[in-house]
PDB file of C-alpha atoms in Angstrom:
ATOM      1  CA  MET A   7      17.998   8.357  -6.269  1.00 75.00           C
ATOM      2  CA  ASN A   8      16.008   9.086  -9.451  1.00 79.00           C
ATOM      3  CA  GLU A   9      12.811   7.301 -10.500  1.00 77.00           C
ATOM      4  CA  GLU A  10      14.612   4.878 -12.811  1.00 82.00           C
ATOM      5  CA  GLU A  11      17.125   3.753 -10.176  1.00 88.00           C
ATOM      6  CA  LEU A  12      14.361   3.447  -7.595  1.00 89.00           C
ATOM      7  CA  GLY A  13      12.307   1.371 -10.015  1.00 88.00           C
ATOM      8  CA  PHE A  14      15.131  -1.058 -10.756  1.00 91.00           C
ATOM      9  CA  LYS A  15      15.823  -1.392  -7.043  1.00 93.00           C
ATOM     10  CA  LEU A  16      12.127  -2.222  -6.585  1.00 93.00           C
ATOM     11  CA  LYS A  17      12.210  -4.794  -9.391  1.00 93.00           C
ATOM     12  CA  LYS A  18      15.257  -6.507  -7.888  1.00 94.00           C
ATOM     13  CA  ARG A  19      13.683  -6.577  -4.426  1.00 94.00           C
ATOM     14  CA  ILE A  20      10.401  -8.005  -5.766  1.00 95.00           C
ATOM     15  CA  ARG A  21      12.304 -10.825  -7.447  1.00 94.00           C
ATOM     16  CA  GLN A  22      14.248 -11.560  -4.249  1.00 93.00           C
ATOM     17  CA  VAL A  23      11.199 -11.634  -1.996  1.00 93.00           C
ATOM     18  CA  LEU A  24       8.368 -12.852  -4.214  1.00 91.00           C
ATOM     19  CA  GLY A  25      10.168 -14.427  -7.141  1.00 89.00           C
ATOM     20  CA  GLY A  26       8.305 -12.539  -9.845  1.00 89.00           C
ATOM     21  CA  SER A  27       5.707  -9.844  -9.320  1.00 94.00           C
ATOM     22  CA  LEU A  28       3.845  -7.905  -6.653  1.00 96.00           C
ATOM     23  CA  HIS A  29       0.063  -7.545  -6.682  1.00 96.00           C
ATOM     24  CA  ILE A  30      -1.445  -4.603  -4.810  1.00 97.00           C
ATOM     25  CA  ARG A  31      -5.071  -3.938  -3.931  1.00 97.00           C
ATOM     26  CA  HIS A  32      -5.907  -0.292  -3.321  1.00 97.00           C
ATOM     27  CA  VAL A  33      -8.550   0.365  -0.657  1.00 97.00           C
ATOM     28  CA  ASP A  34     -10.057   3.850  -0.331  1.00 96.00           C
ATOM     29  CA  THR A  35     -11.614   4.199   3.113  1.00 95.00           C
ATOM     30  CA  GLY A  36     -12.702   7.811   2.827  1.00 92.00           C
ATOM     31  CA  SER A  37      -9.898   9.818   1.251  1.00 92.00           C
ATOM     32  CA  CYS A  38     -10.136  13.185  -0.485  1.00 92.00           C
ATOM     33  CA  ASN A  39      -8.548  11.450  -3.522  1.00 94.00           C
ATOM     34  CA  GLY A  40      -5.232  13.310  -3.230  1.00 95.00           C
ATOM     35  CA  CYS A  41      -3.392  10.121  -2.256  1.00 95.00           C
ATOM     36  CA  ASP A  42      -5.341   8.118  -4.822  1.00 95.00           C
ATOM     37  CA  PHE A  43      -4.280  10.576  -7.523  1.00 95.00           C
ATOM     38  CA  GLU A  44      -0.617  10.198  -6.542  1.00 95.00           C
ATOM     39  CA  MET A  45      -1.022   6.407  -6.578  1.00 94.00           C
ATOM     40  CA  SER A  46      -2.456   6.591 -10.096  1.00 93.00           C
ATOM     41  CA  THR A  47       0.676   8.426 -11.265  1.00 94.00           C
ATOM     42  CA  LEU A  48       2.610   5.232 -10.559  1.00 93.00           C
ATOM     43  CA  SER A  49       0.939   3.819 -13.682  1.00 92.00           C
ATOM     44  CA  ASN A  50       1.658   6.789 -15.957  1.00 92.00           C
ATOM     45  CA  PRO A  51       4.481   6.785 -18.550  1.00 90.00           C
ATOM     46  CA  ILE A  52       6.905   8.574 -16.204  1.00 87.00           C
ATOM     47  CA  TYR A  53       6.853   5.942 -13.454  1.00 89.00           C
ATOM     48  CA  ASP A  54       5.261   2.965 -15.294  1.00 91.00           C
ATOM     49  CA  ILE A  55       5.562   0.793 -12.215  1.00 94.00           C
ATOM     50  CA  ALA A  56       4.199  -2.239 -14.112  1.00 94.00           C
ATOM     51  CA  ARG A  57       7.523  -2.602 -15.931  1.00 93.00           C
ATOM     52  CA  PHE A  58       9.130  -3.282 -12.559  1.00 94.00           C
ATOM     53  CA  GLY A  59       6.719  -6.100 -11.723  1.00 94.00           C
ATOM     54  CA  VAL A  60       4.003  -4.259  -9.788  1.00 96.00           C
ATOM     55  CA  SER A  61       0.353  -4.518 -10.727  1.00 95.00           C
ATOM     56  CA  PHE A  62      -2.802  -3.224  -9.123  1.00 96.00           C
ATOM     57  CA  VAL A  63      -5.464  -5.911  -8.894  1.00 96.00           C
ATOM     58  CA  PRO A  64      -9.257  -5.584  -8.625  1.00 96.00           C
ATOM     59  CA  SER A  65      -9.718  -8.290  -6.007  1.00 96.00           C
ATOM     60  CA  PRO A  66      -8.138  -8.641  -2.563  1.00 96.00           C
ATOM     61  CA  ARG A  67      -8.035 -12.396  -3.209  1.00 97.00           C
ATOM     62  CA  HIS A  68      -5.280 -11.786  -5.763  1.00 96.00           C
ATOM     63  CA  ALA A  69      -3.298  -9.310  -3.661  1.00 96.00           C
ATOM     64  CA  ASP A  70      -0.034  -9.626  -1.786  1.00 94.00           C
ATOM     65  CA  MET A  71      -0.402  -6.148  -0.321  1.00 95.00           C
ATOM     66  CA  LEU A  72      -3.113  -3.642   0.577  1.00 97.00           C
ATOM     67  CA  MET A  73      -2.507   0.084   0.121  1.00 97.00           C
ATOM     68  CA  VAL A  74      -5.110   1.976   2.146  1.00 97.00           C
ATOM     69  CA  THR A  75      -5.879   5.665   1.645  1.00 97.00           C
ATOM     70  CA  GLY A  76      -8.042   7.935   3.762  1.00 94.00           C
ATOM     71  CA  GLY A  77      -9.108   8.027   7.362  1.00 93.00           C
ATOM     72  CA  VAL A  78     -11.494   5.146   7.939  1.00 95.00           C
ATOM     73  CA  THR A  79     -15.031   6.506   7.802  1.00 94.00           C
ATOM     74  CA  ARG A  80     -17.664   4.779   9.922  1.00 93.00           C
ATOM     75  CA  ASN A  81     -19.432   3.642   6.744  1.00 94.00           C
ATOM     76  CA  LEU A  82     -16.301   1.903   5.438  1.00 95.00           C
ATOM     77  CA  GLU A  83     -15.021   0.192   8.599  1.00 95.00           C
ATOM     78  CA  ASP A  84     -16.662  -3.110   7.680  1.00 96.00           C
ATOM     79  CA  ALA A  85     -15.543  -2.887   4.053  1.00 96.00           C
ATOM     80  CA  LEU A  86     -11.926  -2.500   5.178  1.00 97.00           C
ATOM     81  CA  LYS A  87     -12.165  -5.472   7.538  1.00 97.00           C
ATOM     82  CA  ILE A  88     -13.837  -7.644   4.884  1.00 97.00           C
ATOM     83  CA  THR A  89     -11.176  -6.707   2.330  1.00 97.00           C
ATOM     84  CA  TYR A  90      -8.408  -7.441   4.832  1.00 98.00           C
ATOM     85  CA  ASP A  91      -9.919 -10.828   5.681  1.00 97.00           C
ATOM     86  CA  ALA A  92     -10.270 -11.696   1.975  1.00 97.00           C
ATOM     87  CA  THR A  93      -6.574 -11.059   1.323  1.00 97.00           C
ATOM     88  CA  PRO A  94      -4.528 -14.275   1.477  1.00 95.00           C
ATOM     89  CA  LYS A  95      -1.862 -14.699   4.134  1.00 91.00           C
ATOM     90  CA  PRO A  96       0.778 -13.460   4.484  1.00 89.00           C
ATOM     91  CA  LYS A  97      -0.543  -9.970   3.873  1.00 90.00           C
ATOM     92  CA  ILE A  98       1.002  -6.567   4.314  1.00 92.00           C
ATOM     93  CA  VAL A  99      -0.895  -3.297   4.779  1.00 96.00           C
ATOM     94  CA  LEU A 100       0.432   0.156   3.907  1.00 97.00           C
ATOM     95  CA  ALA A 101      -1.277   3.271   5.297  1.00 97.00           C
ATOM     96  CA  ILE A 102      -0.926   5.928   2.589  1.00 97.00           C
ATOM     97  CA  GLY A 103      -1.171   9.608   3.523  1.00 96.00           C
ATOM     98  CA  ALA A 104      -1.750  11.562   6.716  1.00 95.00           C
ATOM     99  CA  CYS A 105      -5.401  10.527   7.032  1.00 94.00           C
ATOM    100  CA  ALA A 106      -4.669   6.803   6.779  1.00 95.00           C
ATOM    101  CA  CYS A 107      -1.675   7.117   9.093  1.00 95.00           C
ATOM    102  CA  GLY A 108      -3.551   8.767  11.944  1.00 92.00           C
ATOM    103  CA  GLY A 109      -6.821  10.332  10.892  1.00 88.00           C
ATOM    104  CA  GLY A 110      -5.325  13.503   9.417  1.00 85.00           C
ATOM    105  CA  VAL A 111      -7.149  16.742  10.134  1.00 84.00           C
ATOM    106  CA  PHE A 112     -10.351  14.825  10.889  1.00 82.00           C
ATOM    107  CA  GLY A 113      -8.994  12.565  13.638  1.00 82.00           C
ATOM    108  CA  GLU A 114     -11.636  10.476  15.362  1.00 85.00           C
ATOM    109  CA  THR A 115     -15.148  11.889  15.112  1.00 86.00           C
ATOM    110  CA  TYR A 116     -18.728  10.702  14.850  1.00 87.00           C
ATOM    111  CA  ALA A 117     -18.154  10.098  11.115  1.00 87.00           C
ATOM    112  CA  ASN A 118     -14.479   9.144  11.035  1.00 89.00           C
ATOM    113  CA  GLY A 119     -12.805   6.323  12.932  1.00 88.00           C
ATOM    114  CA  ALA A 120      -9.271   7.771  12.665  1.00 87.00           C
ATOM    115  CA  GLY A 121      -6.316   5.904  11.142  1.00 92.00           C
ATOM    116  CA  VAL A 122      -6.204   2.495   9.501  1.00 96.00           C
ATOM    117  CA  ASP A 123      -4.248   0.877  12.348  1.00 96.00           C
ATOM    118  CA  LYS A 124      -7.305   1.053  14.609  1.00 95.00           C
ATOM    119  CA  PHE A 125      -8.986  -1.515  12.346  1.00 96.00           C
ATOM    120  CA  VAL A 126      -6.305  -3.685  10.715  1.00 97.00           C
ATOM    121  CA  PRO A 127      -2.578  -4.208  11.378  1.00 96.00           C
ATOM    122  CA  VAL A 128      -0.391  -1.727   9.478  1.00 96.00           C
ATOM    123  CA  TYR A 129       3.189  -2.616   8.608  1.00 94.00           C
ATOM    124  CA  VAL A 130       4.307   0.568   6.820  1.00 97.00           C
ATOM    125  CA  TYR A 131       3.162   4.183   7.149  1.00 98.00           C
ATOM    126  CA  VAL A 132       3.740   6.534   4.211  1.00 97.00           C
ATOM    127  CA  PRO A 133       3.014  10.036   5.537  1.00 96.00           C
ATOM    128  CA  GLY A 134       2.242  13.093   3.466  1.00 95.00           C
ATOM    129  CA  CYS A 135      -0.720  15.059   2.251  1.00 94.00           C
ATOM    130  CA  PRO A 136      -0.470  13.565  -0.291  1.00 95.00           C
ATOM    131  CA  PRO A 137       2.780  11.584  -0.387  1.00 96.00           C
ATOM    132  CA  ARG A 138       4.786  11.881  -3.598  1.00 95.00           C
ATOM    133  CA  PRO A 139       5.076   8.881  -5.938  1.00 94.00           C
ATOM    134  CA  GLN A 140       8.720   8.393  -4.910  1.00 93.00           C
ATOM    135  CA  ALA A 141       7.578   8.086  -1.283  1.00 95.00           C
ATOM    136  CA  LEU A 142       5.021   5.478  -2.326  1.00 96.00           C
ATOM    137  CA  ILE A 143       7.740   3.440  -4.034  1.00 95.00           C
ATOM    138  CA  GLN A 144       9.955   3.765  -0.939  1.00 95.00           C
ATOM    139  CA  GLY A 145       7.005   2.595   1.144  1.00 96.00           C
ATOM    140  CA  ILE A 146       6.570  -0.440  -1.093  1.00 96.00           C
ATOM    141  CA  LEU A 147      10.279  -1.217  -0.698  1.00 95.00           C
ATOM    142  CA  LEU A 148       9.966  -1.022   3.093  1.00 95.00           C
ATOM    143  CA  ALA A 149       6.878  -3.201   2.911  1.00 95.00           C
ATOM    144  CA  LEU A 150       8.807  -5.834   0.955  1.00 95.00           C
ATOM    145  CA  ASP A 151      11.342  -5.983   3.784  1.00 92.00           C
ATOM    146  CA  LYS A 152       8.482  -6.522   6.253  1.00 90.00           C
ATOM    147  CA  TYR A 153       6.892  -9.061   3.904  1.00 89.00           C
ATOM    148  CA  GLU A 154      10.144 -11.022   3.790  1.00 89.00           C
ATOM    149  CA  GLN A 155      10.272 -11.050   7.597  1.00 87.00           C
ATOM    150  CA  VAL A 156       6.684 -12.325   7.736  1.00 82.00           C
ATOM    151  CA  LEU A 157       7.492 -15.044   5.180  1.00 82.00           C
ATOM    152  CA  ASN A 158      10.556 -16.118   7.159  1.00 83.00           C
ATOM    153  CA  ARG A 159       8.521 -16.338  10.372  1.00 79.00           C
ATOM    154  CA  GLY A 160       5.888 -18.407   8.568  1.00 71.00           C
ATOM    155  CA  GLU A 161       2.903 -16.251   9.544  1.00 63.00           C
TER     156      GLU A 161
END
């Protein structure tokens, strides 16, 4: 499936689940910026994910979804928890990249607390070092399925 088809599938799914648009808050918990760079390509003219109803927001209070990059460093554990708590319910968390999924090459050390799921619930893992933009869009699609399940359960 090419980028255009994937984008229109995303737009249709956002309308089905949320009725209009999807707001994502990016949280960097200690990444090397490889995953962040790939996330930023979603806003470039090739992908232009905003035309499909996705926007990145500056506040977790406006977010439907958190996309977390990087293994969680000890210095950012509290920031991640505070951001998660500030996000309105229902909330979905995506772990983006190998470090966020399980700690990557750093694992759990004196400075790194391993993957995101040790600190907040993760619904979708998007592996890769870094994952390609298409994988990020697929991850968002999977997350929308999970989001719909959460909405139906009334969590």
